[in-house]
PDB file of C-alpha atoms in Angstrom:
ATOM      1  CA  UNK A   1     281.152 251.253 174.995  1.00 42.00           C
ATOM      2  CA  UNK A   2     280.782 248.071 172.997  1.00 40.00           C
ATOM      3  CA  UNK A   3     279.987 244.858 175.010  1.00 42.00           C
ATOM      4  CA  UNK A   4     280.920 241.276 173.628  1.00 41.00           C
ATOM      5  CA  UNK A   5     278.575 238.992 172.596  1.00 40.00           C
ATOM      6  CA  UNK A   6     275.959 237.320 174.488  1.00 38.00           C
ATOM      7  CA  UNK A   7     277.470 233.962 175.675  1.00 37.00           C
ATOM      8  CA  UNK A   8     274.922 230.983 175.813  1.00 42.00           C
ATOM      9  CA  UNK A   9     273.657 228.632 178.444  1.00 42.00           C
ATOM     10  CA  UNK A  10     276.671 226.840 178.905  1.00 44.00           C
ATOM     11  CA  UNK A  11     278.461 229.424 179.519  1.00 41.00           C
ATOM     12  CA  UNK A  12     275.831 231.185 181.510  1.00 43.00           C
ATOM     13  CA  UNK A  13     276.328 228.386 184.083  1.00 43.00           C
ATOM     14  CA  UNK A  14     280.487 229.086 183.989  1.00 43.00           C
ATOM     15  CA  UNK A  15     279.489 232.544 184.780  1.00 37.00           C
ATOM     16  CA  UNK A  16     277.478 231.323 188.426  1.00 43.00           C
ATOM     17  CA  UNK A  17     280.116 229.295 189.006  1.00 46.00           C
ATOM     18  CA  UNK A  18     283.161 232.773 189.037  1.00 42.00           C
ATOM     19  CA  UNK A  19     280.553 235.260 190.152  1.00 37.00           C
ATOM     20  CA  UNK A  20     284.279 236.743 191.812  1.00 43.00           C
ATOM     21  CA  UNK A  21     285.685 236.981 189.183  1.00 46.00           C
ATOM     22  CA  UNK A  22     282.723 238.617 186.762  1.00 37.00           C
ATOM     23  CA  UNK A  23     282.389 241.437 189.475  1.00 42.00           C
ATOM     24  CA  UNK A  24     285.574 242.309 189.568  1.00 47.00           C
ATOM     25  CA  UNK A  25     285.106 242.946 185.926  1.00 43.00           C
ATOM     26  CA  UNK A  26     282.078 244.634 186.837  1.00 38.00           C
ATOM     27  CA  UNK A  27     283.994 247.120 188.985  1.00 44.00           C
ATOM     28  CA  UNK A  28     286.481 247.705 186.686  1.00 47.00           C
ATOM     29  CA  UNK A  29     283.841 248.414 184.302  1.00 40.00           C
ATOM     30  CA  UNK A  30     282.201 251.276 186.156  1.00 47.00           C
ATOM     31  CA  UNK A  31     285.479 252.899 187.784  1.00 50.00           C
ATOM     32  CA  UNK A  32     286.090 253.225 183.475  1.00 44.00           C
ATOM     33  CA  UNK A  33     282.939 255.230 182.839  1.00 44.00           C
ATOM     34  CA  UNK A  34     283.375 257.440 185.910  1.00 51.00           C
ATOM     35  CA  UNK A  35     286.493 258.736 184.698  1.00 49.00           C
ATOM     36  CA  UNK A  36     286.696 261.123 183.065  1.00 45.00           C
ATOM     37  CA  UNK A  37     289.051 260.213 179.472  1.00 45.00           C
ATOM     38  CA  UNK A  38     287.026 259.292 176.604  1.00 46.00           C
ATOM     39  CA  UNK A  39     285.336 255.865 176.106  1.00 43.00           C
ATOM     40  CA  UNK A  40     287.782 254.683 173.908  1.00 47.00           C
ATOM     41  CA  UNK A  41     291.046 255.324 176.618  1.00 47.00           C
ATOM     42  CA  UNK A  42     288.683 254.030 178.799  1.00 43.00           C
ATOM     43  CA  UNK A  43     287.905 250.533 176.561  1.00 45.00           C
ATOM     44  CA  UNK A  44     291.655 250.393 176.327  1.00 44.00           C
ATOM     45  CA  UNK A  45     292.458 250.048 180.125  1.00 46.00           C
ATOM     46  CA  UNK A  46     289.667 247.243 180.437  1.00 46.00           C
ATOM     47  CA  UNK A  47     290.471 243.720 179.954  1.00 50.00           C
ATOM     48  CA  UNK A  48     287.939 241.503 180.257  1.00 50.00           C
ATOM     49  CA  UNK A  49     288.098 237.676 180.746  1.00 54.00           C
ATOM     50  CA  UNK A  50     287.795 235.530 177.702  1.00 56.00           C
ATOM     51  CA  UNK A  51     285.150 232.480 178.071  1.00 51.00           C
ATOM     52  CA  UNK A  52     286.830 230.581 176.024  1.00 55.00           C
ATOM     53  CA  UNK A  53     289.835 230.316 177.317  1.00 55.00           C
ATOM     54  CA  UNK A  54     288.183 229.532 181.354  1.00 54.00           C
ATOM     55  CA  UNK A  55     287.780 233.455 182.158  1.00 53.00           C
ATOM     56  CA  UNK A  56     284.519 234.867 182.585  1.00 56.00           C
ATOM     57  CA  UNK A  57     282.674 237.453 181.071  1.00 59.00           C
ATOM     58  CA  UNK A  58     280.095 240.105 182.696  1.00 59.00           C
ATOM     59  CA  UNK A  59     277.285 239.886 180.524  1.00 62.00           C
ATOM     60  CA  UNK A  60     274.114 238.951 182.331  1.00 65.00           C
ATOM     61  CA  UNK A  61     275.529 240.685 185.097  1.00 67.00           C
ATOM     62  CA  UNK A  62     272.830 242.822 184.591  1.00 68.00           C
ATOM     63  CA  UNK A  63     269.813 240.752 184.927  1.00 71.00           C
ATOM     64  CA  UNK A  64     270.578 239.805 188.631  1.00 74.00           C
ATOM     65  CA  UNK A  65     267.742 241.088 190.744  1.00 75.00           C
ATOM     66  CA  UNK A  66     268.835 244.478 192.643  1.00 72.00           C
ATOM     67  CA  UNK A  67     267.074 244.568 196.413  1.00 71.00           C
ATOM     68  CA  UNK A  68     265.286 247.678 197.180  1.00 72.00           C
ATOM     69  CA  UNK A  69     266.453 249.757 200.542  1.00 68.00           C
ATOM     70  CA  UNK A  70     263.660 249.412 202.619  1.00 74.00           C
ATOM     71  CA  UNK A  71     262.499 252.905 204.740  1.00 74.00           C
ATOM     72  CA  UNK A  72     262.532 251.849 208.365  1.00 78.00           C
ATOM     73  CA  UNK A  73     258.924 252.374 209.257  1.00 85.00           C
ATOM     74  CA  UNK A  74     258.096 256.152 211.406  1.00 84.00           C
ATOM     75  CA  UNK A  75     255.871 256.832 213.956  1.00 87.00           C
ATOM     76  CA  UNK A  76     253.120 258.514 212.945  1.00 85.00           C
ATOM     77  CA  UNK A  77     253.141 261.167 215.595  1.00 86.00           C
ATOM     78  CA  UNK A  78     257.206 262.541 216.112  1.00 87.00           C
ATOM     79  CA  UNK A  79     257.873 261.031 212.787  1.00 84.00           C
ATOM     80  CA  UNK A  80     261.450 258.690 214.113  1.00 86.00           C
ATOM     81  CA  UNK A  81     261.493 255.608 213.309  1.00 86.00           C
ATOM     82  CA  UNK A  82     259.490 253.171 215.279  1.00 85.00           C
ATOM     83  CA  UNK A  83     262.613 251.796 217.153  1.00 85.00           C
ATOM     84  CA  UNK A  84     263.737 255.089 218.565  1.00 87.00           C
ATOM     85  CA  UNK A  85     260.378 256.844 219.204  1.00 90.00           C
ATOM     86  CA  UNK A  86     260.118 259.908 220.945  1.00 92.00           C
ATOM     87  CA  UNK A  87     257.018 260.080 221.556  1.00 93.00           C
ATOM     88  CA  UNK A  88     257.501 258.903 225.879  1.00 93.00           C
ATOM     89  CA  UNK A  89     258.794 262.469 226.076  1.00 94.00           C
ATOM     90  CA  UNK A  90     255.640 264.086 224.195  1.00 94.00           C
ATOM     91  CA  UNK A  91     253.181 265.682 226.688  1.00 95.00           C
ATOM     92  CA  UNK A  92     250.115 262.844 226.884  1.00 93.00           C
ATOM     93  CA  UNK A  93     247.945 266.238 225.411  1.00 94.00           C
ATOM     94  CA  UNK A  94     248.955 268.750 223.045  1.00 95.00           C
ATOM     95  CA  UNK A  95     249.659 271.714 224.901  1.00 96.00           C
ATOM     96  CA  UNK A  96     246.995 274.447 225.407  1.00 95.00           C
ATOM     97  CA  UNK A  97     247.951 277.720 223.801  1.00 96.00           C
ATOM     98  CA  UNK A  98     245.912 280.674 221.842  1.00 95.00           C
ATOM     99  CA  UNK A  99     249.029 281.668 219.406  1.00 96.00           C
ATOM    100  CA  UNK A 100     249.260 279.921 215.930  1.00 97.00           C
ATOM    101  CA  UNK A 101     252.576 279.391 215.115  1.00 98.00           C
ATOM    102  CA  UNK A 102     253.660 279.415 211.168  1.00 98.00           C
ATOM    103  CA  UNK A 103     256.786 277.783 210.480  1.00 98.00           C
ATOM    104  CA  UNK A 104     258.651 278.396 206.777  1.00 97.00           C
ATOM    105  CA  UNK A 105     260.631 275.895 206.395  1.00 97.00           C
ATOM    106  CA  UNK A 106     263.313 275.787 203.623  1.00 96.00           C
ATOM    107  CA  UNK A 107     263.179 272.599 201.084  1.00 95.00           C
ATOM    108  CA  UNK A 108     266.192 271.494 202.452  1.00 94.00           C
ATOM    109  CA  UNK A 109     265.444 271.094 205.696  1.00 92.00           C
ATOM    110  CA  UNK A 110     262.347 269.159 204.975  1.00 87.00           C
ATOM    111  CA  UNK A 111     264.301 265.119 204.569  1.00 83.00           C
ATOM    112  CA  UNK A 112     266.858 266.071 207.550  1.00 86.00           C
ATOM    113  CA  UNK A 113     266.862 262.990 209.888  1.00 80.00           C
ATOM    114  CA  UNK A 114     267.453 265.258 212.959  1.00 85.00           C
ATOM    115  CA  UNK A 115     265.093 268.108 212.408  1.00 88.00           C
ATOM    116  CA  UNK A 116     263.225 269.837 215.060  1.00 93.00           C
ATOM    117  CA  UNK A 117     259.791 270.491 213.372  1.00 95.00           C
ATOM    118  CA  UNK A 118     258.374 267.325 213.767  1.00 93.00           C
ATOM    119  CA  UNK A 119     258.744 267.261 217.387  1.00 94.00           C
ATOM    120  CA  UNK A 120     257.405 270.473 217.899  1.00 96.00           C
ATOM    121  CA  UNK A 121     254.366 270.089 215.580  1.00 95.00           C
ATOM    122  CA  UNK A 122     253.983 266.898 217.752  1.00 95.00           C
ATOM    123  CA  UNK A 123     253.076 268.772 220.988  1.00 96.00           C
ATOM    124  CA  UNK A 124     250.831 271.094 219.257  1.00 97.00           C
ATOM    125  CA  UNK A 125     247.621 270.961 218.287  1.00 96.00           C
ATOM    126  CA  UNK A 126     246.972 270.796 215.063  1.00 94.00           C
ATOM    127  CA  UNK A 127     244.783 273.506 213.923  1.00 96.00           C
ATOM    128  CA  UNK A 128     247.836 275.802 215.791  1.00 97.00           C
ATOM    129  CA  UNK A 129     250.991 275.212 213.887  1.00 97.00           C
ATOM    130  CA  UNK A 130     251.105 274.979 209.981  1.00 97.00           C
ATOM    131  CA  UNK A 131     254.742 274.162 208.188  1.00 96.00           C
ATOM    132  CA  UNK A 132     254.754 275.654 204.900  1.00 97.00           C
ATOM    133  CA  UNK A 133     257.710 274.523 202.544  1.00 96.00           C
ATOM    134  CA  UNK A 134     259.724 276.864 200.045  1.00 96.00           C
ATOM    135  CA  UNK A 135     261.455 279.452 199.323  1.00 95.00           C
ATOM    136  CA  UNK A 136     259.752 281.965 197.680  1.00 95.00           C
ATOM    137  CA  UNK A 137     256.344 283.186 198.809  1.00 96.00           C
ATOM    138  CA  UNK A 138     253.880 285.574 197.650  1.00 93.00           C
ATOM    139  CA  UNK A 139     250.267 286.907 197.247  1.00 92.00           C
ATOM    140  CA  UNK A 140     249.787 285.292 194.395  1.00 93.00           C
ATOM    141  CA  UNK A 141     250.789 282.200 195.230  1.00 91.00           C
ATOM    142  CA  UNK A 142     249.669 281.904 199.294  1.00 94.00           C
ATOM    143  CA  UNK A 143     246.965 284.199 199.521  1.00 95.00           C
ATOM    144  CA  UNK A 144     246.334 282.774 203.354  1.00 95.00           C
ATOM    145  CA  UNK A 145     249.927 283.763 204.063  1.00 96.00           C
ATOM    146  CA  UNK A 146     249.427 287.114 202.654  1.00 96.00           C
ATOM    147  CA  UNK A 147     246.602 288.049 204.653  1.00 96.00           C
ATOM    148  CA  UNK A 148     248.139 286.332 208.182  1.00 96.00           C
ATOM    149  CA  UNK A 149     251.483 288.783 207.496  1.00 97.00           C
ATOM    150  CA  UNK A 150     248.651 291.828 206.913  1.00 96.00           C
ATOM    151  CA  UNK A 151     247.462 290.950 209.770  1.00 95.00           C
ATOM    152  CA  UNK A 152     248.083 293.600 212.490  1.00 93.00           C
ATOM    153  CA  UNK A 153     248.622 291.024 215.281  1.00 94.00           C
ATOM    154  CA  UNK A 154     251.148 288.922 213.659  1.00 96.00           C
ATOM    155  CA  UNK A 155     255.058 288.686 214.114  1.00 97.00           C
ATOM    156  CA  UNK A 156     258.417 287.427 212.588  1.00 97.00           C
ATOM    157  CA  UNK A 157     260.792 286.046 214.898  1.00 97.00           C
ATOM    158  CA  UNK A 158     264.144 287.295 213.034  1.00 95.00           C
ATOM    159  CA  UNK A 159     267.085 289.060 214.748  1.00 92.00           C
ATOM    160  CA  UNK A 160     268.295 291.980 213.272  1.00 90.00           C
ATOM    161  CA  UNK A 161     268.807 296.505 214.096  1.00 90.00           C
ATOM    162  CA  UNK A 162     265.198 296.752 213.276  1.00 92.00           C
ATOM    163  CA  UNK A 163     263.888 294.014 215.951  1.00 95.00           C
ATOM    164  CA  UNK A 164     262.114 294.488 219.230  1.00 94.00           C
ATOM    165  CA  UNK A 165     262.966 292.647 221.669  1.00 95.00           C
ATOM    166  CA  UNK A 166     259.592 289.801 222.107  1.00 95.00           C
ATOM    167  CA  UNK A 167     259.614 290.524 226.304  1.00 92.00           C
ATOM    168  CA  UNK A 168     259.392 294.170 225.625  1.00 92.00           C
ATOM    169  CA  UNK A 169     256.699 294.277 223.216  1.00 92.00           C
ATOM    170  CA  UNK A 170     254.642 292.223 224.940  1.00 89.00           C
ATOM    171  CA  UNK A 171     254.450 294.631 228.193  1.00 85.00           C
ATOM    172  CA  UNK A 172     254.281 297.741 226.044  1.00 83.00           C
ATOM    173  CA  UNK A 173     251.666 296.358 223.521  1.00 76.00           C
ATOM    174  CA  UNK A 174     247.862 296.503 224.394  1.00 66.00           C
ATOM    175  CA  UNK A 175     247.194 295.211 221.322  1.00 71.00           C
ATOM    176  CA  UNK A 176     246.261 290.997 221.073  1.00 77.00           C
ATOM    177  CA  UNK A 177     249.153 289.104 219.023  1.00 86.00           C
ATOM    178  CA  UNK A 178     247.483 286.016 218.164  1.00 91.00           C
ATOM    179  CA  UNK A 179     250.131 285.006 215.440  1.00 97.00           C
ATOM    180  CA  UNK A 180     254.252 284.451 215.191  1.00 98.00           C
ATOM    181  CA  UNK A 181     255.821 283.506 212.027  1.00 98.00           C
ATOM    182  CA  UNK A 182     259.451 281.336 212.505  1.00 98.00           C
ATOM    183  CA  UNK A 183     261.701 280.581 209.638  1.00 97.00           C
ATOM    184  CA  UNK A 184     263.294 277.098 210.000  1.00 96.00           C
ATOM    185  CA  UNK A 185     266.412 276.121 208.188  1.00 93.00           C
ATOM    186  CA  UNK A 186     270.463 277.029 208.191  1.00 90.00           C
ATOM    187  CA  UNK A 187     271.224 280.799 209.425  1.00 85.00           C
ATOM    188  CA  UNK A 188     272.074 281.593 205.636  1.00 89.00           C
ATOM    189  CA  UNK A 189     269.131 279.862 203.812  1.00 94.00           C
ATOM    190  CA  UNK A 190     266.858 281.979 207.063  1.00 94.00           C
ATOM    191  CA  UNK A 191     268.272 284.915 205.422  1.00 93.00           C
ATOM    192  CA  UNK A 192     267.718 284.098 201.855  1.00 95.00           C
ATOM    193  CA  UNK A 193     263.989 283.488 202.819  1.00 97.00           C
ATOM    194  CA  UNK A 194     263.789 286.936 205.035  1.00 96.00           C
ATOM    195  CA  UNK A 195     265.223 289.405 202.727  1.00 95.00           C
ATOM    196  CA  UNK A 196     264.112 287.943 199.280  1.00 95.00           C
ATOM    197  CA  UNK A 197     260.022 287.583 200.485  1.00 96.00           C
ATOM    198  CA  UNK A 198     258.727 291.068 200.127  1.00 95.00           C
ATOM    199  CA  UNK A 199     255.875 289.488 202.327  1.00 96.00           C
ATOM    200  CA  UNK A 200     257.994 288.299 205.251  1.00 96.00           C
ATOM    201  CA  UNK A 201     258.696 292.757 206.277  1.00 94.00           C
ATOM    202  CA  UNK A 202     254.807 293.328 206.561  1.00 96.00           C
ATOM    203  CA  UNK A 203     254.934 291.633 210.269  1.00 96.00           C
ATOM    204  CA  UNK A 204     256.850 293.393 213.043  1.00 95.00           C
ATOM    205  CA  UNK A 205     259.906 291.823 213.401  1.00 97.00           C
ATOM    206  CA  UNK A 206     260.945 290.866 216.801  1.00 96.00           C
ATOM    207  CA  UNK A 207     263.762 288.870 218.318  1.00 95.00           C
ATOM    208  CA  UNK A 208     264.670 286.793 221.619  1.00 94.00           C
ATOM    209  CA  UNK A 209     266.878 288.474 224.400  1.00 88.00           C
ATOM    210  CA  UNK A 210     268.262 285.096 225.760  1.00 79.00           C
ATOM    211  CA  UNK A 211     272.010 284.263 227.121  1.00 76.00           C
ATOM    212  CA  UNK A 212     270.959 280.718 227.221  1.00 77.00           C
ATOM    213  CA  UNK A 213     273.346 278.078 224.846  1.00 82.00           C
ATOM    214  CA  UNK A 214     271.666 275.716 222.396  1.00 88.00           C
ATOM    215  CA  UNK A 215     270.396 272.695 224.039  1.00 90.00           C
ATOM    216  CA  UNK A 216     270.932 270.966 220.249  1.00 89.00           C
ATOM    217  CA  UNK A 217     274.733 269.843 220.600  1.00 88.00           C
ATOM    218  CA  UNK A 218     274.351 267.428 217.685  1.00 87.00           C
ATOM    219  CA  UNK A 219     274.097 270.126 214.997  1.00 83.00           C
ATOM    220  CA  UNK A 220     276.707 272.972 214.842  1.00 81.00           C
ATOM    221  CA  UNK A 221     275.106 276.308 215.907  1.00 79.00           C
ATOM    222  CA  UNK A 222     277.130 279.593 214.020  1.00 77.00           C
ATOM    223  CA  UNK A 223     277.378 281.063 217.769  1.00 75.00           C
ATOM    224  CA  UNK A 224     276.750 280.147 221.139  1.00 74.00           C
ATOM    225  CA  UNK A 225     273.744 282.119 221.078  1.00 76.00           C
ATOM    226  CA  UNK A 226     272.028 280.667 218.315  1.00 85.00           C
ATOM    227  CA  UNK A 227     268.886 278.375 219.135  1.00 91.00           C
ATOM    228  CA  UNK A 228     267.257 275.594 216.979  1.00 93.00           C
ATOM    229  CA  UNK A 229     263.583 276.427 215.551  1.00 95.00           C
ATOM    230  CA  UNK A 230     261.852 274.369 218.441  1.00 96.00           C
ATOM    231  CA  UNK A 231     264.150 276.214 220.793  1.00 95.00           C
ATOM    232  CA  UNK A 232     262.901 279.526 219.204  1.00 95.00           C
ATOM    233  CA  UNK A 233     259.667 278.376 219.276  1.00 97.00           C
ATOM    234  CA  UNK A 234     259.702 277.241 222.878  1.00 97.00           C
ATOM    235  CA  UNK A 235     261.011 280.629 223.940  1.00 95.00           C
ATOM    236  CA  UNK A 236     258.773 282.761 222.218  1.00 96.00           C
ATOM    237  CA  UNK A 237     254.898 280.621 222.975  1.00 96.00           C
ATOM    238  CA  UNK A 238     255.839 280.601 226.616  1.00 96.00           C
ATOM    239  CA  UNK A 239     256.418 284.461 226.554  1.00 94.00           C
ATOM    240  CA  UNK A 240     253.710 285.004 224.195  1.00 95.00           C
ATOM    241  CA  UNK A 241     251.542 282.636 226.726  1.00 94.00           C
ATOM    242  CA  UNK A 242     253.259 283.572 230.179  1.00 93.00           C
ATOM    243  CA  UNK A 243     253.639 280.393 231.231  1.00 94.00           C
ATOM    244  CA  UNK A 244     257.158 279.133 231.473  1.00 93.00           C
ATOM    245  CA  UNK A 245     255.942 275.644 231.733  1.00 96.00           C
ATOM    246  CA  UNK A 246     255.106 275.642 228.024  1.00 96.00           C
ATOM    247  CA  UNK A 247     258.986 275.866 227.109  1.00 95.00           C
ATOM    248  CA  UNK A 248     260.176 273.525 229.765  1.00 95.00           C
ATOM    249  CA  UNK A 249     257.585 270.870 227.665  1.00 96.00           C
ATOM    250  CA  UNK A 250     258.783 271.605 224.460  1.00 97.00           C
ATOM    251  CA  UNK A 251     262.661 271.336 225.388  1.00 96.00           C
ATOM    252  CA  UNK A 252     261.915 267.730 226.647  1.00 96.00           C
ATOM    253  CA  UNK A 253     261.783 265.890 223.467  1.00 95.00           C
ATOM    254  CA  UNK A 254     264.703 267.678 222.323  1.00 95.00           C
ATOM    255  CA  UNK A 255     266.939 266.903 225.245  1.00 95.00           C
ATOM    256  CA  UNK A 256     265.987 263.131 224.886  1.00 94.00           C
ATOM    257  CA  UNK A 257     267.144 263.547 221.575  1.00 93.00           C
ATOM    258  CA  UNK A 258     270.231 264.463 221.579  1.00 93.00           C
ATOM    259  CA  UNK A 259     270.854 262.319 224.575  1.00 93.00           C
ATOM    260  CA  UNK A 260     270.070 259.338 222.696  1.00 91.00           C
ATOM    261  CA  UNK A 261     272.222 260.521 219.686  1.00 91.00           C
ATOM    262  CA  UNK A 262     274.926 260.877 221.918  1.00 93.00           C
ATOM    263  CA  UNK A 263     274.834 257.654 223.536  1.00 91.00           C
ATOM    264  CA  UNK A 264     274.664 256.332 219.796  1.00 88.00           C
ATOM    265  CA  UNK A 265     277.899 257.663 218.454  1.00 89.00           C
ATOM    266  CA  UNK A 266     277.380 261.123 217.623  1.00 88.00           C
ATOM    267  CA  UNK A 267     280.031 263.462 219.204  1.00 87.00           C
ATOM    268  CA  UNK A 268     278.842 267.151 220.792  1.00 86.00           C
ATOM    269  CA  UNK A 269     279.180 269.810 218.132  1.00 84.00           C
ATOM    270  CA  UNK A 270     280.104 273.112 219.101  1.00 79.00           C
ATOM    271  CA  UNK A 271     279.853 276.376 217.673  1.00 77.00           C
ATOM    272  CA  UNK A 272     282.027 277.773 214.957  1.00 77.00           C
ATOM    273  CA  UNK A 273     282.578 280.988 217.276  1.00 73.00           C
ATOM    274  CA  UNK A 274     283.829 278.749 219.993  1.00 74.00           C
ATOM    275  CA  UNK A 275     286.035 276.639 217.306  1.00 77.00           C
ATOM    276  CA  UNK A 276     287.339 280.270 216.393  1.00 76.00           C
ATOM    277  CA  UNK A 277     288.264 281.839 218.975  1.00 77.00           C
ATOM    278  CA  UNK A 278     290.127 278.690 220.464  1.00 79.00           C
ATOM    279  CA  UNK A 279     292.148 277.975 217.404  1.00 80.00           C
ATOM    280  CA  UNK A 280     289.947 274.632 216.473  1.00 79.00           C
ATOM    281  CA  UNK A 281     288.140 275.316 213.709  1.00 75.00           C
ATOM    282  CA  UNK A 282     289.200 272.655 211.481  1.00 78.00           C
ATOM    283  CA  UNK A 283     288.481 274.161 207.699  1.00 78.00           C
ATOM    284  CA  UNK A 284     291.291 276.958 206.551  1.00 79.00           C
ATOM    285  CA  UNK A 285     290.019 280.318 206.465  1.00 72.00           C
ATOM    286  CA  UNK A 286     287.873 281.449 203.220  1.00 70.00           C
ATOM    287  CA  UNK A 287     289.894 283.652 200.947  1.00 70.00           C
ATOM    288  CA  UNK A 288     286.358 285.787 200.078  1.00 74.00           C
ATOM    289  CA  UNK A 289     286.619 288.754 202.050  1.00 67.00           C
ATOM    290  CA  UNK A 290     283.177 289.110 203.082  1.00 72.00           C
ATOM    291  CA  UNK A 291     282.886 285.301 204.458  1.00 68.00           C
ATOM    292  CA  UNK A 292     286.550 286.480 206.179  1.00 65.00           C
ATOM    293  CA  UNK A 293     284.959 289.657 207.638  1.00 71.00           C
ATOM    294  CA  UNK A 294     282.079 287.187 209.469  1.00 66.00           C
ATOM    295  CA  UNK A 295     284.808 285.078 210.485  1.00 59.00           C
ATOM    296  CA  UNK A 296     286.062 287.996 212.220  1.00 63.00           C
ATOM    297  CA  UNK A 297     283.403 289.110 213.262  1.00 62.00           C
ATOM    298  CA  UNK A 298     282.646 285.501 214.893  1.00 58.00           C
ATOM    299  CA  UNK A 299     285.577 285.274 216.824  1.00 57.00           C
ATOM    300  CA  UNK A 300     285.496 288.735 218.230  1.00 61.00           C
ATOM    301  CA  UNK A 301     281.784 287.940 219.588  1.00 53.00           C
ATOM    302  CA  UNK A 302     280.388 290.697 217.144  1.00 49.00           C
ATOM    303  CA  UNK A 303     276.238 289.932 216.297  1.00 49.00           C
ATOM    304  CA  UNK A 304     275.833 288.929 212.405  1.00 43.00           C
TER     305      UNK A 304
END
């Protein structure tokens, strides 16, 4: 698109004088290239001021200096920002347990403002819960997760017909299970990561038995059912551990959480099997038959 021709320093000074009137031009000028006719319709629908006739003209427009968004500093142990710190609802300690926890966490979940990772690394210690980000794993590539899904006393917390229920294994197993492998991310990306990591069926795989609802009503949960990957976690380290106190600790920065979110504006999200089956789910129905068939399935309380 051709511009006109650079005005000079008089002019220049007309232009901070009708800065109005220059970005209005501006705007004009970028709703034109967003669109999508070609750039000579587009030229065509612009008019821009003449100069010499008292109008102004958007050159140098340019130049003007452009301020930088500034990241609100974090805390360095939940990772929030400073302001609305978590970390009052952190145990003072990390918590004692012998289980290392590996979390796979999908890309996508790694710059979500209200994930659940953080906080749950944050009552940990360190050398007992390791986030490793991706999608695609293998022994090529992570030798060290090769070897811990060889390992005879490791699981994979994923529900499906093949899962044992965690409470049952652990009073039939003599065997020590010193690891437990969680996948963190949306329901379909979990099962992206499951079925297309050859690496990921080497572990037993083993699932919750829990009628308890989602403590994370800011972030809509499939079913009632599902739980968040601290919830998950929580569950799982204080069966693995026998000690109930261990989930009751992790929960707490989770609950303040969402209770500050709440008091902040965000409204309580629930389920799309609850939006279902009461007629308020407020997207129209897909029109692919398999995403219809798990609509169905949702709303007759059917496990996906």
């Amino acid at each position: 698109m051709e511009t006109e021709e650079a005005v000079d320093g008089s002019k220049e000074a007309a232009l901070a004088g009708s800065i109005a009137g220059v970005t209005k031009s501006f705007i004009s000028l970028e709703k034109a290239r967003e669109s999508e006719s070609s750039v000579e319709s587009a030229t065509a629908t612009l008019s821009f001021p003449d100069p010499e006739n008292g109008g102004d003209c958007a050159d140098g427009l340019w130049e003007l200096p452009v301020e930088q968004a500034l990241r609100r500093p974090e805390c360095s142990r939940c990772s929030r920002p400073q302001k609305v710190c978590l970390c009052p609802f952190l145990p003072v300690q990390p918590l004692h347990i012998s289980t290392n926890l590996y979390i796979i966490q999908h890309p996508a979940e790694e710059n979500k403002v209200l994930r659940t990772v953080p906080l749950l690394a944050a009552c940990l210690p360190q050398d007992k819960v390791k986030v490793k980000i991706g999608r695609r794993f293998s022994e090529e590539r992570d030798p060290e997760l090769s070897a811990i899904c060889r390992n005879p006393g490791t699981l994979i917390l994923y529900p499906g017909a093949e899962a044992i229920n965690l409470e049952e294994l652990i009073s039939n197993s003599p065997n020590h299970l010193s690891t437990i492998i969680i996948i963190d991310g949306t329901w379909s990306q979990a099962k992206d990561i499951f079925y297309k990591n050859s690496l990921f069926r080497l572990p037993r795989q083993v699932q919750l038995k829990t009628s308890v609802s989602s403590q994370y009503v800011i972030r809509t949960q499939p079913t009632n059912r599902c739980l968040s990957t601290l919830e998950c976690a929580a569950v799982a380290l204080s069966i693995l551990e026998k000690n109930d106190h261990i989930q009751e600790t992790l929960l707490r920065p989770l609950q303040a959480l969402c209770s500050f979110q709440l008091q902040h504006g965000a409204q309580i999200r629930l389920s799309k099997e609850h939006l279902l089956k009461n007629g308020l789910y407020p997207k129209p129905m897909p029109k692919n038959k398999r995403k219809l068939r798990k609509m169905e399935l949702l709303m007759n309380s059917v496990k996906i």
